[in-house]
mmCIF file of C-alpha atoms in Angstrom:
data_model
loop_
_atom_site.group_PDB
_atom_site.id
_atom_site.type_symbol
_atom_site.label_atom_id
_atom_site.label_comp_id
_atom_site.label_asym_id
_atom_site.label_seq_id
_atom_site.Cartn_x
_atom_site.Cartn_y
_atom_site.Cartn_z
ATOM 1 C CA MET Q 13 205.967 157.812 205.025
ATOM 2 C CA GLY Q 14 206.260 154.067 205.337
ATOM 3 C CA THR Q 15 204.166 154.097 208.529
ATOM 4 C CA ASN Q 16 201.429 156.186 206.933
ATOM 5 C CA ALA Q 17 201.253 153.905 203.901
ATOM 6 C CA ALA Q 18 199.797 151.128 206.075
ATOM 7 C CA GLU Q 19 197.017 153.292 207.485
ATOM 8 C CA LYS Q 20 194.567 153.430 204.579
ATOM 9 C CA ASN Q 21 193.870 151.302 201.527
ATOM 10 C CA THR Q 22 193.824 154.166 199.042
ATOM 11 C CA LYS Q 23 191.612 153.818 195.979
ATOM 12 C CA VAL Q 24 192.514 155.982 192.976
ATOM 13 C CA ILE Q 25 189.464 156.954 190.928
ATOM 14 C CA VAL Q 26 189.416 158.905 187.660
ATOM 15 C CA ILE Q 27 186.428 161.166 187.020
ATOM 16 C CA THR Q 28 186.259 161.714 183.284
ATOM 17 C CA SER Q 29 184.449 162.375 180.029
ATOM 18 C CA LEU Q 30 185.747 163.382 176.622
ATOM 19 C CA LYS Q 31 183.076 166.090 176.551
ATOM 20 C CA GLY Q 32 183.048 169.248 178.618
ATOM 21 C CA GLY Q 33 180.041 170.591 180.459
ATOM 22 C CA VAL Q 34 179.003 167.285 182.024
ATOM 23 C CA ALA Q 35 179.562 168.281 185.686
ATOM 24 C CA LYS Q 36 182.899 166.481 186.144
ATOM 25 C CA ALA Q 37 184.349 168.940 188.653
ATOM 26 C CA THR Q 38 181.015 169.259 190.429
ATOM 27 C CA ASN Q 39 180.659 165.484 190.668
ATOM 28 C CA THR Q 40 184.235 165.074 191.868
ATOM 29 C CA LEU Q 41 183.853 167.548 194.728
ATOM 30 C CA HIS Q 42 180.403 166.343 195.739
ATOM 31 C CA VAL Q 43 181.204 162.632 195.691
ATOM 32 C CA ALA Q 44 184.260 163.437 197.845
ATOM 33 C CA ALA Q 45 182.063 165.526 200.156
ATOM 34 C CA ALA Q 46 179.522 162.719 200.420
ATOM 35 C CA LEU Q 47 182.289 160.273 201.299
ATOM 36 C CA ALA Q 48 183.555 162.731 203.914
ATOM 37 C CA ALA Q 49 180.146 162.439 205.581
ATOM 38 C CA LEU Q 50 180.914 158.713 205.883
ATOM 39 C CA GLY Q 51 184.218 159.522 207.579
ATOM 40 C CA ARG Q 52 186.409 159.126 204.502
ATOM 41 C CA LYS Q 53 189.343 161.361 203.608
ATOM 42 C CA SER Q 54 189.879 162.287 199.940
ATOM 43 C CA LEU Q 55 192.481 164.026 197.823
ATOM 44 C CA VAL Q 56 191.224 165.692 194.644
ATOM 45 C CA ILE Q 57 193.795 166.180 191.865
ATOM 46 C CA ASP Q 58 192.603 168.580 189.168
ATOM 47 C CA PHE Q 59 194.332 168.076 185.817
ATOM 48 C CA ASP Q 60 192.071 170.536 184.027
ATOM 49 C CA SER Q 61 194.117 173.596 183.023
ATOM 50 C CA ALA Q 62 191.000 175.679 183.678
ATOM 51 C CA GLY Q 63 191.173 174.625 187.322
ATOM 52 C CA GLY Q 64 187.504 173.743 187.581
ATOM 53 C CA ALA Q 65 187.600 172.277 191.081
ATOM 54 C CA ALA Q 66 189.596 175.169 192.530
ATOM 55 C CA SER Q 67 187.466 177.832 190.858
ATOM 56 C CA ARG Q 68 184.286 176.252 192.224
ATOM 57 C CA LEU Q 69 185.751 176.657 195.699
ATOM 58 C CA GLY Q 70 186.875 180.237 195.120
ATOM 59 C CA ILE Q 71 190.587 179.430 195.080
ATOM 60 C CA PRO Q 72 192.635 181.821 192.904
ATOM 61 C CA ASP Q 73 193.965 180.134 189.742
ATOM 62 C CA ARG Q 74 197.312 181.912 190.034
ATOM 63 C CA GLY Q 75 198.073 181.475 193.699
ATOM 64 C CA PRO Q 76 201.633 181.299 195.047
ATOM 65 C CA TRP Q 77 201.399 177.564 195.699
ATOM 66 C CA PRO Q 78 202.539 174.667 193.452
ATOM 67 C CA SER Q 79 199.860 172.974 191.365
ATOM 68 C CA ALA Q 80 199.014 169.766 189.526
ATOM 69 C CA TYR Q 81 201.700 170.730 186.995
ATOM 70 C CA GLU Q 82 204.461 170.521 189.590
ATOM 71 C CA PHE Q 83 202.839 167.396 191.034
ATOM 72 C CA ILE Q 84 202.956 165.396 187.795
ATOM 73 C CA THR Q 85 206.294 166.709 186.495
ATOM 74 C CA GLY Q 86 208.072 166.190 189.807
ATOM 75 C CA THR Q 87 209.289 169.793 189.754
ATOM 76 C CA GLY Q 88 207.642 170.251 193.146
ATOM 77 C CA ASP Q 89 207.433 168.086 196.237
ATOM 78 C CA PRO Q 90 204.056 166.273 196.158
ATOM 79 C CA GLU Q 91 203.433 167.402 199.744
ATOM 80 C CA ASP Q 92 203.877 171.057 198.782
ATOM 81 C CA CYS Q 93 201.342 170.715 195.939
ATOM 82 C CA ILE Q 94 198.512 169.722 198.281
ATOM 83 C CA LEU Q 95 196.232 172.439 199.633
ATOM 84 C CA THR Q 96 194.712 171.564 202.992
ATOM 85 C CA ASN Q 97 191.903 173.109 204.978
ATOM 86 C CA GLY Q 98 193.302 175.825 207.216
ATOM 87 C CA GLY Q 99 196.879 175.240 206.021
ATOM 88 C CA ASP Q 100 199.609 177.838 205.616
ATOM 89 C CA GLU Q 101 197.944 179.100 202.418
ATOM 90 C CA GLY Q 102 194.872 180.292 204.338
ATOM 91 C CA ILE Q 103 192.581 178.254 202.088
ATOM 92 C CA THR Q 104 189.184 177.015 203.245
ATOM 93 C CA LEU Q 105 188.236 173.629 201.809
ATOM 94 C CA PRO Q 106 185.277 171.327 202.437
ATOM 95 C CA THR Q 107 185.699 168.983 205.382
ATOM 96 C CA GLY Q 108 187.531 165.788 204.470
ATOM 97 C CA ILE Q 109 188.910 167.069 201.158
ATOM 98 C CA ASP Q 110 192.449 168.112 200.228
ATOM 99 C CA LEU Q 111 193.184 169.529 196.780
ATOM 100 C CA VAL Q 112 195.968 169.615 194.201
ATOM 101 C CA PRO Q 113 194.714 172.542 192.101
ATOM 102 C CA GLY Q 114 194.766 172.712 188.326
ATOM 103 C CA SER Q 115 196.841 175.313 186.537
ATOM 104 C CA GLU Q 116 197.119 176.848 183.078
ATOM 105 C CA LYS Q 117 200.716 175.620 183.167
ATOM 106 C CA LEU Q 118 199.343 172.164 182.331
ATOM 107 C CA GLU Q 119 198.881 173.476 178.770
ATOM 108 C CA GLY Q 120 202.679 173.394 178.507
ATOM 109 C CA LEU Q 121 203.052 169.762 179.544
ATOM 110 C CA ASP Q 122 203.688 168.587 175.958
ATOM 111 C CA THR Q 123 206.584 171.042 175.705
ATOM 112 C CA TRP Q 124 207.973 169.890 179.045
ATOM 113 C CA LEU Q 125 207.887 166.270 177.883
ATOM 114 C CA THR Q 126 209.737 167.203 174.679
ATOM 115 C CA GLU Q 127 212.437 168.938 176.710
ATOM 116 C CA ASN Q 128 212.696 165.993 179.114
ATOM 117 C CA LYS Q 129 212.876 163.196 176.563
ATOM 118 C CA TYR Q 130 214.004 160.484 178.964
ATOM 119 C CA ILE Q 131 210.891 160.785 181.112
ATOM 120 C CA THR Q 132 208.506 157.861 180.588
ATOM 121 C CA GLN Q 133 205.198 159.637 180.184
ATOM 122 C CA SER Q 134 203.018 156.728 181.283
ATOM 123 C CA ASP Q 135 204.916 156.474 184.600
ATOM 124 C CA MET Q 136 204.838 160.155 185.525
ATOM 125 C CA LEU Q 137 202.253 159.745 188.281
ATOM 126 C CA VAL Q 138 203.633 156.580 189.869
ATOM 127 C CA ARG Q 139 206.051 158.321 192.239
ATOM 128 C CA PRO Q 140 203.792 161.273 193.201
ATOM 129 C CA LEU Q 141 200.889 158.914 193.914
ATOM 130 C CA ASP Q 142 203.110 156.605 195.955
ATOM 131 C CA ALA Q 143 203.980 159.632 198.098
ATOM 132 C CA VAL Q 144 200.346 160.130 199.129
ATOM 133 C CA ARG Q 145 198.998 156.573 199.127
ATOM 134 C CA GLY Q 146 198.014 155.430 202.586
ATOM 135 C CA ARG Q 147 197.080 158.921 203.767
ATOM 136 C CA TYR Q 148 193.734 159.020 201.960
ATOM 137 C CA ASP Q 149 190.830 156.656 201.532
ATOM 138 C CA TYR Q 150 190.302 158.020 198.020
ATOM 139 C CA VAL Q 151 192.292 159.959 195.456
ATOM 140 C CA PHE Q 152 190.020 161.470 192.809
ATOM 141 C CA ILE Q 153 191.634 162.635 189.569
ATOM 142 C CA ASP Q 154 189.617 165.037 187.416
ATOM 143 C CA LEU Q 155 190.834 164.810 183.813
ATOM 144 C CA PRO Q 156 190.265 167.469 181.141
ATOM 145 C CA PRO Q 157 187.526 166.790 178.557
ATOM 146 C CA ARG Q 158 189.900 165.530 175.895
ATOM 147 C CA VAL Q 159 192.843 163.150 175.498
ATOM 148 C CA ALA Q 160 195.652 165.151 177.104
ATOM 149 C CA PRO Q 161 199.240 164.432 178.230
ATOM 150 C CA THR Q 162 197.800 163.632 181.680
ATOM 151 C CA THR Q 163 195.404 160.974 180.364
ATOM 152 C CA VAL Q 164 197.738 157.989 179.959
ATOM 153 C CA PRO Q 165 199.657 158.578 183.223
ATOM 154 C CA THR Q 166 196.350 158.816 185.055
ATOM 155 C CA MET Q 167 194.957 155.641 183.494
ATOM 156 C CA ARG Q 168 198.226 153.920 184.416
ATOM 157 C CA VAL Q 169 197.862 154.540 188.180
ATOM 158 C CA ALA Q 170 194.070 154.489 188.572
ATOM 159 C CA ASP Q 171 192.126 151.622 190.079
ATOM 160 C CA PHE Q 172 188.720 152.752 188.846
ATOM 161 C CA VAL Q 173 187.038 155.235 186.538
ATOM 162 C CA VAL Q 174 183.712 157.034 186.917
ATOM 163 C CA LEU Q 175 182.264 158.196 183.591
ATOM 164 C CA CYS Q 176 180.150 161.357 183.642
ATOM 165 C CA ALA Q 177 177.323 162.451 181.372
ATOM 166 C CA VAL Q 178 174.254 164.658 181.259
ATOM 167 C CA PRO Q 179 170.990 163.904 179.396
ATOM 168 C CA GLU Q 180 172.080 165.392 176.073
ATOM 169 C CA ASP Q 181 172.631 163.501 172.829
ATOM 170 C CA ALA Q 182 176.226 164.726 172.364
ATOM 171 C CA ALA Q 183 177.113 163.933 175.985
ATOM 172 C CA VAL Q 184 175.880 160.347 175.619
ATOM 173 C CA ARG Q 185 177.793 159.896 172.334
ATOM 174 C CA TYR Q 186 180.977 161.129 174.009
ATOM 175 C CA LEU Q 187 180.224 158.883 176.972
ATOM 176 C CA VAL Q 188 180.386 155.866 174.663
ATOM 177 C CA ARG Q 189 183.676 157.128 173.204
ATOM 178 C CA THR Q 190 185.108 157.597 176.692
ATOM 179 C CA TRP Q 191 184.033 154.072 177.648
ATOM 180 C CA GLU Q 192 185.745 152.752 174.503
ATOM 181 C CA ASP Q 193 188.920 154.642 175.494
ATOM 182 C CA VAL Q 194 188.901 152.891 178.870
ATOM 183 C CA GLN Q 195 188.465 149.525 177.144
ATOM 184 C CA GLU Q 196 191.485 150.319 174.948
ATOM 185 C CA ALA Q 197 193.544 151.066 178.059
ATOM 186 C CA ARG Q 198 192.513 147.723 179.536
ATOM 187 C CA GLN Q 199 193.526 145.954 176.314
ATOM 188 C CA HIS Q 200 196.993 147.435 176.769
ATOM 189 C CA GLY Q 201 197.336 145.938 180.233
ATOM 190 C CA PHE Q 202 196.091 148.806 182.382
ATOM 191 C CA GLY Q 203 194.248 147.456 185.418
ATOM 192 C CA ILE Q 204 191.582 150.166 185.505
ATOM 193 C CA GLU Q 205 187.929 149.158 185.946
ATOM 194 C CA VAL Q 206 184.736 151.115 185.345
ATOM 195 C CA LEU Q 207 183.225 151.768 188.755
ATOM 196 C CA GLY Q 208 180.100 153.341 187.335
ATOM 197 C CA ILE Q 209 178.459 155.901 185.091
ATOM 198 C CA LEU Q 210 177.126 158.994 186.845
ATOM 199 C CA LEU Q 211 174.322 160.899 185.149
ATOM 200 C CA ALA Q 212 173.826 164.446 186.440
ATOM 201 C CA CYS Q 213 171.719 167.543 185.775
ATOM 202 C CA ILE Q 214 168.573 165.429 185.428
ATOM 203 C CA LYS Q 215 165.360 167.450 185.368
ATOM 204 C CA LYS Q 216 162.576 166.032 187.513
ATOM 205 C CA PRO Q 217 160.266 164.797 186.176
ATOM 206 C CA MET Q 218 162.408 163.593 183.284
ATOM 207 C CA THR Q 219 161.456 164.539 179.763
ATOM 208 C CA ARG Q 220 160.676 161.761 177.300
ATOM 209 C CA PHE Q 221 163.958 162.447 175.478
ATOM 210 C CA ALA Q 222 165.933 162.286 178.730
ATOM 211 C CA ARG Q 223 164.302 158.952 179.583
ATOM 212 C CA HIS Q 224 165.275 157.715 176.111
ATOM 213 C CA LEU Q 225 168.932 158.711 176.624
ATOM 214 C CA VAL Q 226 169.084 157.201 180.115
ATOM 215 C CA GLY Q 227 167.645 153.993 178.680
ATOM 216 C CA GLU Q 228 170.337 153.967 175.992
ATOM 217 C CA VAL Q 229 173.075 154.277 178.623
ATOM 218 C CA GLU Q 230 171.572 151.431 180.654
ATOM 219 C CA ASP Q 231 171.157 149.186 177.610
ATOM 220 C CA LYS Q 232 174.414 149.810 175.740
ATOM 221 C CA LEU Q 233 177.025 150.169 178.480
ATOM 222 C CA ARG Q 234 177.305 147.009 180.515
ATOM 223 C CA ASP Q 235 180.068 145.037 182.216
ATOM 224 C CA GLU Q 236 181.316 141.575 181.268
ATOM 225 C CA ASN Q 237 178.455 139.984 183.238
ATOM 226 C CA GLY Q 238 175.800 142.002 181.460
ATOM 227 C CA ASN Q 239 175.125 144.348 184.391
ATOM 228 C CA ALA Q 240 174.349 147.990 183.639
ATOM 229 C CA LEU Q 241 177.301 150.243 184.499
ATOM 230 C CA LYS Q 242 175.135 153.242 185.388
ATOM 231 C CA PHE Q 243 174.832 154.010 189.082
ATOM 232 C CA GLU Q 244 171.298 153.402 190.295
ATOM 233 C CA THR Q 245 171.204 156.972 191.595
ATOM 234 C CA ASP Q 246 171.050 159.940 189.219
ATOM 235 C CA ILE Q 247 171.831 163.520 190.224
ATOM 236 C CA SER Q 248 169.033 166.048 189.782
ATOM 237 C CA LEU Q 249 169.283 169.516 188.334
ATOM 238 C CA GLY Q 250 168.680 172.148 190.995
ATOM 239 C CA VAL Q 251 168.936 175.906 191.500
ATOM 240 C CA ALA Q 252 170.598 175.343 194.875
ATOM 241 C CA MET Q 253 173.632 173.820 193.156
ATOM 242 C CA SER Q 254 174.155 176.977 191.098
ATOM 243 C CA GLU Q 255 173.671 179.090 194.208
ATOM 244 C CA SER Q 256 176.266 177.094 196.127
ATOM 245 C CA GLN Q 257 178.766 177.511 193.278
ATOM 246 C CA GLY Q 258 178.156 181.243 193.387
ATOM 247 C CA MET Q 259 179.072 181.118 197.079
ATOM 248 C CA HIS Q 260 182.191 179.022 196.265
ATOM 249 C CA GLN Q 261 180.892 176.166 198.357
ATOM 250 C CA THR Q 262 179.787 172.619 197.823
ATOM 251 C CA LEU Q 263 176.084 172.013 198.286
ATOM 252 C CA PHE Q 264 177.021 170.046 201.404
ATOM 253 C CA GLN Q 265 178.328 173.296 202.893
ATOM 254 C CA TYR Q 266 175.540 175.490 201.525
ATOM 255 C CA GLU Q 267 172.457 173.329 202.123
ATOM 256 C CA PRO Q 268 173.435 169.880 203.445
ATOM 257 C CA SER Q 269 169.826 168.687 203.764
ATOM 258 C CA HIS Q 270 169.084 169.257 200.068
ATOM 259 C CA THR Q 271 167.789 166.329 198.012
ATOM 260 C CA ILE Q 272 170.842 166.494 195.727
ATOM 261 C CA CYS Q 273 173.112 165.977 198.741
ATOM 262 C CA GLU Q 274 171.193 162.823 199.601
ATOM 263 C CA GLN Q 275 171.599 161.670 195.998
ATOM 264 C CA TYR Q 276 175.362 162.098 196.231
ATOM 265 C CA ARG Q 277 175.329 160.254 199.551
ATOM 266 C CA ALA Q 278 173.506 157.414 197.803
ATOM 267 C CA VAL Q 279 176.158 157.358 195.054
ATOM 268 C CA ALA Q 280 178.865 157.252 197.725
ATOM 269 C CA ARG Q 281 177.172 154.261 199.334
ATOM 270 C CA GLU Q 282 176.962 152.544 195.934
ATOM 271 C CA MET Q 283 180.680 153.165 195.433
ATOM 272 C CA GLU Q 284 181.507 151.571 198.767
ATOM 273 C CA ALA Q 285 179.108 148.623 198.403
#
């Protein structure tokens, strides 16, 4: 493991919002797929008990393999929790992406912490992440749309956060709350930085209300130097995305030449700039 650790400079990125329905799982998989097109290798860790990333890829939510629950609690070897393309499980994954699937068992994490009172919750991911660092260019962690027992451990180990939103009033309000949560983590000594804000499901041409909301995000959420945190590239709404989900594929597998794929490629280039 020591030899592998020197191979890649792994970046750990949280994909999050305190509101559901803002394309977190979709963004996570498609940003990872776009980075794969650039030759990058990613691990996606799904801490949503609904298993959004796995379900989008047609992976059964009650398979015989360990999950993100075993990964974070240490009740399973981190290696055994990772699904790989064409591995022993017979799972097909997008090129360049490995997956630690979510599980409904994550709903019982509070109980597990109560029963294991000497576990330091904030440090729960340090050892599992150390076991995979160096093997991947990126580790993406998809958090559930609320403050959960996985939130603080994730913020503790992450280098960056990508905040997700769609052009809806409630989504933008929750985006601001999520940004404030990240600022609170930074005030408590966590080294996490906002990499960008990703707006998805944008109708083209944009409605006047959508333009208003996008303008609010650009104006209100800025870094210490006054630069807008929103990625320059937005992700369009498209029927092909829904079709690809119905086929349990990413859009890169289903229709790689689609405009939305190029938008995700542009976001990937922004992330690596």
